[in-house]
């Protein structure tokens, strides 16, 4: 309910980090860079404004698909729940205040206003449907997406996490039907 939903358009600033949580759920994380563009009347051209960076997190199936589909530098559109963290670093790290913005992604896709993309549906039932011409795959390349990179188990969680940051070792609960989620059959 009172969540801040945002849609961000930018470029993947880092490679996708893909791993399994301690509970066995798939998790992915990457940084997204966004820059505002404005028209400069004096120069007569478009100029980039300040760049903002966001940490994007994806869970479960979306995490697997992001890891298999997104590379550093690609233009993306990300939609999800925004969280802002304001924390103070320990004295041994300078004691400065830091603010970070994170987005728990609901949807991630390529920005098609800046290029093309080819979608490959993943068949969840394990059987390939036969198209009208009777040939599996319709005589084209296989429709299965490339498998995501091998997963390595996540390292043990730190002994003490900052009080202001949640435990990212397990994914958030799946949304219920009342919260607008889709129940799987």
XYZ file of N, CA, C and O in Angstrom:
740
model
N 0.848 -1.167 0.000
C 0.000 0.000 0.000
C 0.888 1.221 0.000
O 1.651 1.369 -0.677
N 1.149 2.050 0.637
C 1.863 3.319 0.606
C 3.305 3.184 0.118
O 4.213 3.683 0.730
N 3.487 2.520 -1.001
C 4.823 2.359 -1.552
C 5.031 3.390 -2.649
O 4.100 3.750 -3.352
N 6.255 3.825 -2.814
C 6.575 4.771 -3.871
C 7.022 3.985 -5.087
O 8.105 3.396 -5.101
N 6.164 3.959 -6.115
C 6.489 3.253 -7.351
C 7.113 4.264 -8.318
O 6.613 5.377 -8.463
N 8.219 3.874 -8.947
C 8.918 4.752 -9.878
C 9.207 4.007 -11.177
O 9.283 2.779 -11.196
N 9.365 4.764 -12.242
C 9.840 4.235 -13.512
C 11.071 5.040 -13.886
O 11.012 6.268 -13.982
N 12.187 4.355 -14.062
C 13.458 4.995 -14.370
C 13.906 4.594 -15.774
O 13.755 3.436 -16.168
N 14.451 5.546 -16.500
C 15.013 5.292 -17.823
C 16.475 5.686 -17.764
O 16.808 6.805 -17.366
N 17.362 4.761 -18.113
C 18.791 5.052 -18.044
C 19.600 3.930 -18.655
O 19.101 3.158 -19.481
N 20.854 3.824 -18.229
C 21.771 2.800 -18.723
C 22.290 1.967 -17.565
O 22.522 2.496 -16.471
N 22.500 0.669 -17.823
C 23.105 -0.198 -16.815
C 24.545 0.271 -16.606
O 25.353 0.242 -17.525
N 24.853 0.738 -15.409
C 26.177 1.288 -15.123
C 27.169 0.212 -14.692
O 28.377 0.423 -14.767
N 26.664 -0.927 -14.229
C 27.532 -2.027 -13.803
C 27.011 -3.329 -14.395
O 25.873 -3.398 -14.871
N 27.829 -4.351 -14.338
C 27.384 -5.685 -14.737
C 26.406 -6.201 -13.684
O 26.445 -5.781 -12.520
N 25.549 -7.110 -14.065
C 24.572 -7.679 -13.138
C 25.269 -8.698 -12.239
O 25.985 -9.581 -12.711
N 25.079 -8.544 -10.928
C 25.565 -9.529 -9.951
C 24.403 -10.470 -9.687
O 23.337 -10.039 -9.262
N 24.601 -11.771 -9.930
C 23.533 -12.759 -9.799
C 23.976 -13.821 -8.806
O 25.082 -14.342 -8.917
N 23.097 -14.142 -7.833
C 23.461 -15.139 -6.824
C 22.207 -15.752 -6.227
O 21.101 -15.328 -6.516
N 22.416 -16.751 -5.387
C 21.330 -17.351 -4.615
C 21.407 -16.828 -3.189
O 22.496 -16.688 -2.634
N 20.251 -16.565 -2.593
C 20.226 -16.137 -1.201
C 20.364 -17.362 -0.305
O 20.364 -18.498 -0.783
N 20.460 -17.137 0.982
C 20.583 -18.249 1.931
C 19.340 -19.124 1.938
O 19.413 -20.282 2.318
N 18.199 -18.587 1.510
C 16.963 -19.369 1.448
C 16.785 -20.055 0.100
O 15.788 -20.739 -0.118
N 17.717 -19.861 -0.832
C 17.656 -20.508 -2.130
C 16.970 -19.707 -3.210
O 16.825 -20.185 -4.334
N 16.534 -18.487 -2.906
C 15.891 -17.641 -3.918
C 16.963 -16.956 -4.767
O 18.042 -16.629 -4.288
N 16.646 -16.732 -6.016
C 17.556 -16.064 -6.928
C 17.489 -14.557 -6.709
O 16.409 -13.997 -6.520
N 18.645 -13.890 -6.735
C 18.700 -12.437 -6.545
C 19.683 -11.846 -7.553
O 20.702 -12.456 -7.870
N 19.350 -10.662 -8.055
C 20.231 -9.946 -8.983
C 20.294 -8.492 -8.554
O 19.334 -7.949 -8.002
N 21.437 -7.876 -8.822
C 21.632 -6.468 -8.453
C 22.536 -5.819 -9.486
O 23.502 -6.417 -9.961
N 22.196 -4.564 -9.842
C 23.054 -3.768 -10.708
C 22.773 -2.297 -10.434
O 21.816 -1.949 -9.749
N 23.637 -1.423 -10.946
C 23.463 0.017 -10.790
C 22.945 0.583 -12.099
O 23.385 0.195 -13.186
N 22.005 1.516 -11.996
C 21.416 2.181 -13.149
C 21.781 3.656 -13.084
O 21.620 4.290 -12.040
N 22.285 4.200 -14.184
C 22.632 5.621 -14.264
C 21.578 6.337 -15.099
O 21.221 5.870 -16.187
N 21.065 7.443 -14.580
C 20.095 8.246 -15.328
C 20.607 9.684 -15.389
O 21.186 10.189 -14.432
N 20.389 10.322 -16.535
C 20.793 11.719 -16.710
C 19.644 12.484 -17.344
O 19.063 12.028 -18.332
N 19.335 13.638 -16.778
C 18.320 14.505 -17.382
C 18.965 15.228 -18.560
O 20.146 15.569 -18.528
N 18.180 15.443 -19.618
C 18.671 16.198 -20.767
C 17.832 17.450 -20.895
O 16.636 17.430 -20.670
N 18.502 18.542 -21.249
C 17.777 19.804 -21.410
C 18.347 20.544 -22.615
O 19.486 20.315 -23.026
N 17.517 21.438 -23.163
C 17.924 22.230 -24.309
C 18.678 23.459 -23.824
O 18.189 24.220 -23.008
N 19.914 23.659 -24.304
C 20.722 24.826 -23.967
C 20.546 25.856 -25.084
O 21.040 25.674 -26.199
N 19.813 26.944 -24.777
C 19.527 27.959 -25.800
C 20.794 28.634 -26.290
O 20.922 28.957 -27.476
N 21.744 28.891 -25.394
C 22.971 29.594 -25.783
C 23.786 28.793 -26.790
O 24.333 29.342 -27.743
N 23.921 27.483 -26.580
C 24.703 26.637 -27.466
C 23.871 26.058 -28.610
O 24.429 25.557 -29.582
N 22.548 26.080 -28.444
C 21.673 25.548 -29.477
C 21.734 24.035 -29.601
O 21.626 23.501 -30.702
N 21.904 23.331 -28.464
C 21.959 21.874 -28.507
C 21.476 21.293 -27.178
O 21.321 22.012 -26.193
N 21.259 19.983 -27.179
C 20.871 19.283 -25.961
C 22.119 19.002 -25.129
O 23.165 18.661 -25.671
N 22.017 19.165 -23.808
C 23.135 18.879 -22.905
C 22.648 17.958 -21.790
O 21.474 17.982 -21.414
N 23.570 17.140 -21.290
C 23.248 16.242 -20.176
C 23.304 17.002 -18.867
O 24.197 17.819 -18.651
N 22.353 16.700 -17.990
C 22.366 17.261 -16.643
C 23.169 16.356 -15.725
O 23.955 15.519 -16.178
N 22.961 16.507 -14.440
C 23.655 15.665 -13.463
C 23.195 14.217 -13.587
O 22.037 13.941 -13.907
N 24.100 13.291 -13.312
C 23.780 11.865 -13.373
C 23.424 11.371 -11.983
O 24.111 11.677 -11.012
N 22.348 10.609 -11.892
C 21.934 9.968 -10.646
C 22.125 8.469 -10.797
O 21.915 7.913 -11.876
N 22.526 7.817 -9.726
C 22.752 6.375 -9.737
C 21.797 5.707 -8.762
O 21.601 6.187 -7.646
N 21.216 4.590 -9.197
C 20.278 3.825 -8.389
C 20.734 2.376 -8.352
O 21.191 1.838 -9.362
N 20.600 1.730 -7.201
C 20.834 0.300 -7.101
C 19.511 -0.385 -7.399
O 18.504 -0.101 -6.752
N 19.504 -1.269 -8.391
C 18.296 -1.998 -8.769
C 18.453 -3.434 -8.310
O 19.479 -4.065 -8.564
N 17.442 -3.934 -7.610
C 17.438 -5.319 -7.138
C 16.261 -6.046 -7.756
O 15.180 -5.489 -7.885
N 16.491 -7.295 -8.140
C 15.429 -8.142 -8.691
C 15.489 -9.483 -7.975
O 16.562 -9.923 -7.545
N 14.351 -10.125 -7.853
C 14.246 -11.381 -7.116
C 13.617 -12.460 -7.979
O 12.900 -12.167 -8.921
N 13.910 -13.690 -7.649
C 13.295 -14.885 -8.217
C 13.458 -14.955 -9.741
O 14.560 -14.790 -10.244
N 12.379 -15.199 -10.464
C 12.450 -15.373 -11.921
C 12.947 -14.116 -12.613
O 13.740 -14.191 -13.551
N 12.497 -12.948 -12.154
C 12.967 -11.697 -12.757
C 14.484 -11.585 -12.621
O 15.166 -11.151 -13.551
N 15.036 -12.006 -11.503
C 16.492 -11.964 -11.303
C 17.208 -12.844 -12.327
O 18.221 -12.435 -12.911
N 16.682 -14.040 -12.564
C 17.289 -14.935 -13.560
C 17.250 -14.319 -14.951
O 18.225 -14.367 -15.691
N 16.105 -13.726 -15.300
C 15.967 -13.139 -16.630
C 16.831 -11.893 -16.801
O 17.404 -11.674 -17.874
N 16.949 -11.074 -15.756
C 17.814 -9.893 -15.817
C 19.268 -10.332 -16.020
O 19.986 -9.782 -16.856
N 19.692 -11.358 -15.282
C 21.074 -11.830 -15.403
C 21.364 -12.364 -16.806
O 22.472 -12.191 -17.320
N 20.385 -12.989 -17.443
C 20.584 -13.554 -18.774
C 20.445 -12.514 -19.886
O 20.898 -12.747 -21.003
N 19.820 -11.355 -19.596
C 19.466 -10.415 -20.658
C 20.175 -9.072 -20.623
O 20.251 -8.405 -21.644
N 20.651 -8.631 -19.457
C 21.164 -7.265 -19.312
C 22.684 -7.259 -19.210
O 23.269 -8.037 -18.457
N 23.300 -6.362 -19.963
C 24.753 -6.166 -19.902
C 25.046 -4.706 -19.590
O 24.214 -3.823 -19.825
N 26.241 -4.455 -19.111
C 26.672 -3.088 -18.777
C 26.566 -2.195 -20.011
O 26.929 -2.573 -21.118
N 26.027 -0.972 -19.813
C 25.934 0.011 -20.877
C 24.638 -0.022 -21.656
O 24.373 0.895 -22.432
N 23.819 -1.051 -21.493
C 22.585 -1.145 -22.265
C 21.523 -0.188 -21.744
O 21.408 0.017 -20.537
N 20.728 0.407 -22.656
C 19.645 1.301 -22.235
C 18.477 0.493 -21.675
O 18.041 -0.475 -22.284
N 17.985 0.891 -20.496
C 16.951 0.131 -19.800
C 15.822 1.019 -19.312
O 16.002 2.218 -19.103
N 14.669 0.386 -19.088
C 13.546 0.983 -18.389
C 13.283 0.078 -17.195
O 13.139 -1.138 -17.353
N 13.268 0.648 -15.986
C 13.063 -0.121 -14.751
C 11.852 0.437 -14.032
O 11.735 1.652 -13.848
N 10.956 -0.449 -13.620
C 9.778 -0.043 -12.847
C 9.792 -0.830 -11.545
O 10.007 -2.045 -11.552
N 9.601 -0.133 -10.416
C 9.602 -0.842 -9.137
C 9.379 0.072 -7.954
O 9.060 1.251 -8.098
N 9.561 -0.503 -6.766
C 9.364 0.212 -5.506
C 10.670 0.876 -5.073
O 11.685 0.219 -4.953
N 10.608 2.176 -4.824
C 11.804 2.927 -4.443
C 11.950 2.967 -2.924
O 10.967 3.121 -2.196
N 13.186 2.832 -2.469
C 13.527 2.964 -1.050
C 14.725 3.894 -0.941
O 15.674 3.791 -1.715
N 14.696 4.787 0.027
C 15.800 5.715 0.248
C 16.402 5.391 1.613
O 15.684 5.326 2.610
N 17.709 5.168 1.623
C 18.414 4.847 2.864
C 19.311 6.019 3.230
O 20.112 6.471 2.423
N 19.189 6.476 4.457
C 20.031 7.550 4.990
C 20.769 6.958 6.186
O 20.142 6.558 7.164
N 22.082 6.873 6.093
C 22.847 6.251 7.176
C 24.170 6.968 7.388
O 24.648 7.682 6.524
N 24.721 6.717 8.529
C 26.005 7.306 8.883
C 27.047 6.202 8.913
O 26.834 5.151 9.519
N 28.180 6.444 8.256
C 29.249 5.457 8.236
C 29.922 5.397 9.600
O 29.939 6.391 10.344
N 30.515 4.250 9.948
C 31.253 4.155 11.216
C 32.431 5.130 11.241
O 32.913 5.570 10.192
N 32.886 5.458 12.416
C 34.004 6.401 12.574
C 35.249 5.955 11.817
O 35.953 6.783 11.242
N 35.536 4.651 11.787
C 36.741 4.176 11.092
C 36.635 4.367 9.574
O 37.625 4.302 8.869
N 35.436 4.615 9.063
C 35.247 4.884 7.628
C 34.941 6.347 7.368
O 34.439 6.698 6.316
N 35.208 7.205 8.313
C 35.055 8.636 8.112
C 33.845 9.244 8.792
O 33.752 10.456 8.918
N 32.886 8.438 9.220
C 31.725 8.945 9.933
C 30.804 9.842 9.116
O 30.013 10.584 9.672
N 30.897 9.798 7.802
C 30.074 10.664 6.951
C 28.661 10.103 6.809
O 28.434 8.917 6.967
N 27.730 10.989 6.498
C 26.357 10.568 6.192
C 26.280 10.173 4.728
O 26.812 10.862 3.867
N 25.610 9.091 4.443
C 25.429 8.619 3.076
C 23.944 8.399 2.810
O 23.217 7.925 3.670
N 23.532 8.730 1.623
C 22.167 8.485 1.177
C 22.252 7.592 -0.056
O 23.024 7.868 -0.969
N 21.476 6.512 -0.058
C 21.433 5.657 -1.241
C 19.977 5.408 -1.611
O 19.107 5.362 -0.753
N 19.745 5.284 -2.906
C 18.400 5.038 -3.410
C 18.410 3.675 -4.087
O 19.250 3.414 -4.944
N 17.481 2.825 -3.672
C 17.381 1.478 -4.221
C 15.986 1.267 -4.788
O 15.013 1.843 -4.300
N 15.909 0.436 -5.808
C 14.625 0.115 -6.432
C 14.482 -1.402 -6.450
O 15.340 -2.103 -7.000
N 13.411 -1.910 -5.814
C 13.053 -3.325 -5.924
C 12.247 -3.457 -7.202
O 11.088 -3.052 -7.265
N 12.857 -4.012 -8.235
C 12.254 -4.035 -9.566
C 11.046 -4.959 -9.642
O 11.054 -6.058 -9.098
N 10.037 -4.478 -10.329
C 8.866 -5.268 -10.681
C 8.988 -5.654 -12.157
O 8.579 -6.738 -12.553
N 9.568 -4.759 -12.961
C 9.761 -5.006 -14.390
C 11.039 -4.319 -14.849
O 11.358 -3.221 -14.413
N 11.790 -4.996 -15.720
C 13.013 -4.454 -16.308
C 12.984 -4.796 -17.789
O 12.680 -5.935 -18.155
N 13.280 -3.821 -18.633
C 13.306 -4.092 -20.070
C 14.225 -3.145 -20.789
O 14.647 -2.123 -20.246
N 14.554 -3.486 -22.023
C 15.389 -2.611 -22.839
C 14.569 -1.423 -23.321
O 13.376 -1.545 -23.601
N 15.212 -0.258 -23.418
C 14.573 0.958 -23.906
C 14.576 0.911 -25.429
O 15.594 1.154 -26.078
N 13.426 0.589 -26.009
C 13.338 0.394 -27.453
C 13.336 1.698 -28.237
O 13.380 1.675 -29.462
N 13.332 2.849 -27.553
C 13.471 4.115 -28.275
C 14.926 4.332 -28.697
O 15.217 5.205 -29.498
N 15.838 3.504 -28.167
C 17.259 3.666 -28.479
C 17.868 2.441 -29.147
O 19.086 2.347 -29.288
N 17.045 1.483 -29.527
C 17.578 0.294 -30.199
C 16.517 -0.781 -30.287
O 15.364 -0.564 -29.913
N 16.920 -1.949 -30.795
C 15.985 -3.060 -30.918
C 16.355 -4.169 -29.953
O 17.473 -4.221 -29.433
N 15.420 -5.050 -29.737
C 15.632 -6.167 -28.827
C 14.838 -7.349 -29.350
O 13.840 -7.165 -30.047
N 15.248 -8.552 -29.040
C 14.521 -9.751 -29.448
C 14.067 -10.487 -28.193
O 14.881 -10.899 -27.374
N 12.764 -10.646 -28.044
C 12.196 -11.296 -26.867
C 12.146 -12.801 -27.096
O 11.781 -13.271 -28.165
N 12.539 -13.562 -26.084
C 12.460 -15.017 -26.126
C 11.665 -15.478 -24.911
O 12.118 -15.330 -23.787
N 10.473 -16.037 -25.167
C 9.617 -16.510 -24.075
C 10.208 -17.793 -23.492
O 10.633 -18.677 -24.221
N 10.195 -17.891 -22.175
C 10.642 -19.092 -21.487
C 9.409 -19.939 -21.217
O 8.447 -19.479 -20.621
N 9.453 -21.194 -21.649
C 8.336 -22.106 -21.461
C 8.442 -22.727 -20.078
O 9.368 -23.472 -19.801
N 7.505 -22.415 -19.208
C 7.567 -22.892 -17.830
C 7.070 -24.319 -17.661
O 7.375 -24.963 -16.684
N 6.273 -24.836 -18.596
C 5.702 -26.172 -18.427
C 6.685 -27.267 -18.799
O 6.467 -28.418 -18.457
N 7.730 -26.919 -19.521
C 8.725 -27.919 -19.887
C 8.419 -28.606 -21.215
O 9.184 -29.421 -21.680
N 7.260 -28.324 -21.828
C 6.931 -28.894 -23.139
C 6.813 -27.760 -24.136
O 6.231 -26.731 -23.847
N 7.368 -27.956 -25.309
C 7.300 -26.935 -26.344
C 5.981 -27.038 -27.080
O 5.611 -28.127 -27.539
N 5.236 -25.929 -27.218
C 4.019 -25.982 -28.015
C 4.378 -26.149 -29.486
O 5.403 -25.674 -29.947
N 3.547 -26.853 -30.219
C 3.785 -27.052 -31.636
C 3.037 -25.980 -32.414
O 1.834 -25.844 -32.266
N 3.743 -25.188 -33.244
C 3.083 -24.136 -34.022
C 2.226 -24.748 -35.128
O 2.312 -25.940 -35.408
N 1.399 -23.900 -35.786
C 0.492 -24.402 -36.819
C 1.170 -25.166 -37.945
O 0.568 -26.038 -38.538
N 2.433 -24.859 -38.268
C 3.079 -25.570 -39.383
C 3.534 -26.974 -38.996
O 4.060 -27.703 -39.809
N 3.341 -27.355 -37.704
C 3.654 -28.708 -37.265
C 5.106 -28.933 -36.894
O 5.457 -29.980 -36.383
N 5.972 -27.966 -37.147
C 7.391 -28.128 -36.805
C 7.673 -27.408 -35.494
O 7.353 -26.243 -35.348
N 8.265 -28.068 -34.515
C 8.614 -27.376 -33.270
C 9.532 -26.205 -33.571
O 10.483 -26.329 -34.322
N 9.199 -25.053 -33.019
C 10.022 -23.865 -33.210
C 9.774 -23.190 -34.539
O 10.379 -22.181 -34.832
N 8.902 -23.732 -35.374
C 8.570 -23.095 -36.646
C 9.745 -23.004 -37.604
O 9.776 -22.169 -38.480
N 10.762 -23.871 -37.448
C 11.905 -23.838 -38.338
C 12.874 -22.725 -38.025
O 13.809 -22.481 -38.744
N 12.668 -22.007 -36.901
C 13.554 -20.915 -36.519
C 14.512 -21.403 -35.441
O 14.499 -22.563 -35.048
N 15.318 -20.489 -34.971
C 16.223 -20.797 -33.872
C 15.406 -21.188 -32.647
O 14.250 -20.799 -32.510
N 15.954 -21.951 -31.715
C 15.218 -22.318 -30.505
C 14.737 -21.077 -29.767
O 15.401 -20.049 -29.764
N 13.569 -21.196 -29.128
C 12.985 -20.047 -28.441
C 13.409 -19.958 -26.987
O 13.095 -18.995 -26.322
N 14.107 -20.919 -26.486
C 14.556 -20.873 -25.093
C 15.673 -19.837 -24.954
O 16.553 -19.750 -25.803
N 15.638 -19.062 -23.888
C 16.701 -18.089 -23.623
C 17.926 -18.823 -23.119
O 17.828 -19.914 -22.559
N 19.069 -18.215 -23.311
C 20.299 -18.795 -22.787
C 20.209 -18.875 -21.272
O 19.649 -18.006 -20.623
N 20.754 -19.930 -20.721
C 20.711 -20.104 -19.271
C 21.549 -19.015 -18.607
O 22.572 -18.596 -19.143
N 21.113 -18.533 -17.442
C 21.899 -17.526 -16.751
C 23.236 -18.107 -16.320
O 23.397 -19.330 -16.259
N 24.197 -17.252 -16.013
C 25.502 -17.750 -15.601
C 25.364 -18.619 -14.363
O 24.420 -18.481 -13.601
N 26.301 -19.557 -14.152
C 26.215 -20.431 -12.986
C 26.156 -19.604 -11.701
O 26.811 -18.576 -11.584
N 25.386 -20.105 -10.774
C 25.228 -19.395 -9.505
C 26.236 -19.913 -8.496
O 26.495 -21.099 -8.420
N 26.762 -19.008 -7.731
C 27.626 -19.411 -6.630
C 26.902 -19.066 -5.345
O 26.185 -18.075 -5.272
N 27.060 -19.887 -4.333
C 26.354 -19.597 -3.089
C 26.807 -18.259 -2.527
O 27.959 -17.859 -2.671
N 25.877 -17.576 -1.895
C 26.213 -16.272 -1.335
C 27.079 -16.451 -0.107
O 26.970 -17.447 0.604
N 27.962 -15.485 0.167
C 28.792 -15.581 1.354
C 27.931 -15.451 2.604
O 26.803 -14.978 2.559
N 28.482 -15.894 3.710
C 27.757 -15.800 4.977
C 27.460 -14.336 5.278
O 28.266 -13.455 4.994
N 26.268 -14.050 5.829
C 25.938 -12.662 6.127
C 26.870 -12.101 7.192
O 27.392 -12.840 8.026
N 27.112 -10.781 7.176
C 27.991 -10.187 8.171
C 27.401 -10.366 9.572
O 26.195 -10.520 9.745
N 28.277 -10.323 10.554
C 27.854 -10.548 11.933
C 26.835 -9.512 12.381
O 25.853 -9.838 13.022
N 27.043 -8.253 12.066
C 26.112 -7.208 12.491
C 25.873 -6.263 11.322
O 26.791 -5.654 10.811
N 24.622 -6.170 10.902
C 24.268 -5.261 9.810
C 23.804 -3.936 10.406
O 23.312 -3.898 11.531
N 23.967 -2.826 9.674
C 23.478 -1.546 10.180
C 21.978 -1.633 10.466
O 21.231 -2.298 9.763
N 21.541 -0.944 11.488
C 20.155 -1.015 11.916
C 19.203 -0.437 10.887
O 18.032 -0.778 10.869
N 19.676 0.442 10.007
C 18.781 1.095 9.057
C 18.630 0.321 7.764
O 17.804 0.667 6.952
N 19.417 -0.714 7.520
C 19.336 -1.443 6.273
C 18.714 -2.811 6.502
O 19.060 -3.504 7.447
N 17.787 -3.231 5.627
C 17.157 -4.532 5.816
C 18.127 -5.657 5.502
O 19.170 -5.444 4.888
N 17.747 -6.854 5.894
C 18.540 -8.041 5.607
C 18.261 -8.464 4.165
O 17.185 -8.950 3.854
N 19.224 -8.247 3.251
C 19.025 -8.557 1.844
C 19.343 -10.012 1.547
O 19.350 -10.415 0.395
N 19.612 -10.833 2.560
C 19.936 -12.232 2.297
C 18.704 -13.046 1.959
O 18.807 -14.154 1.501
N 17.509 -12.510 2.183
C 16.302 -13.207 1.768
C 15.399 -12.224 1.038
O 15.360 -11.047 1.368
N 14.658 -12.722 0.043
C 13.825 -11.820 -0.756
C 12.604 -11.354 0.011
O 12.205 -11.978 0.989
N 11.999 -10.249 -0.431
C 10.763 -9.812 0.208
C 9.666 -10.814 -0.113
O 9.769 -11.558 -1.091
N 8.617 -10.867 0.688
C 7.547 -11.818 0.400
C 6.873 -11.468 -0.925
O 6.821 -10.314 -1.317
N 6.381 -12.495 -1.596
C 5.677 -12.275 -2.860
C 4.387 -11.526 -2.589
O 3.742 -11.750 -1.563
N 3.997 -10.586 -3.464
C 2.764 -9.833 -3.226
C 1.549 -10.748 -3.274
O 1.509 -11.704 -4.034
N 0.585 -10.446 -2.445
C -0.660 -11.215 -2.426
C -1.631 -10.648 -3.430
O -1.418 -9.569 -3.975
N -2.712 -11.353 -3.682
C -3.719 -10.896 -4.626
C -4.271 -9.535 -4.218
O -4.535 -8.679 -5.042
N -4.452 -9.302 -2.917
C -4.974 -8.024 -2.430
C -4.011 -6.873 -2.695
O -4.395 -5.737 -2.849
N -2.706 -7.162 -2.745
C -1.704 -6.126 -2.975
C -1.448 -5.915 -4.458
O -0.556 -5.191 -4.848
N -2.235 -6.546 -5.287
C -2.057 -6.358 -6.733
C -1.162 -7.373 -7.380
O -0.824 -7.269 -8.536
N -0.738 -8.415 -6.634
C 0.105 -9.450 -7.211
C -0.730 -10.442 -7.994
O -1.942 -10.481 -7.912
N -0.082 -11.271 -8.754
C -0.764 -12.282 -9.546
C -0.467 -13.620 -8.922
O 0.686 -13.989 -8.777
N -1.492 -14.323 -8.553
C -1.300 -15.645 -7.968
C -0.955 -16.631 -9.067
O -1.541 -16.607 -10.143
N 0.038 -17.485 -8.835
C 0.409 -18.472 -9.833
C -0.351 -19.747 -9.576
O -0.600 -20.133 -8.449
N -0.733 -20.420 -10.651
C -1.518 -21.648 -10.518
C -0.619 -22.854 -10.622
O 0.392 -22.866 -11.197
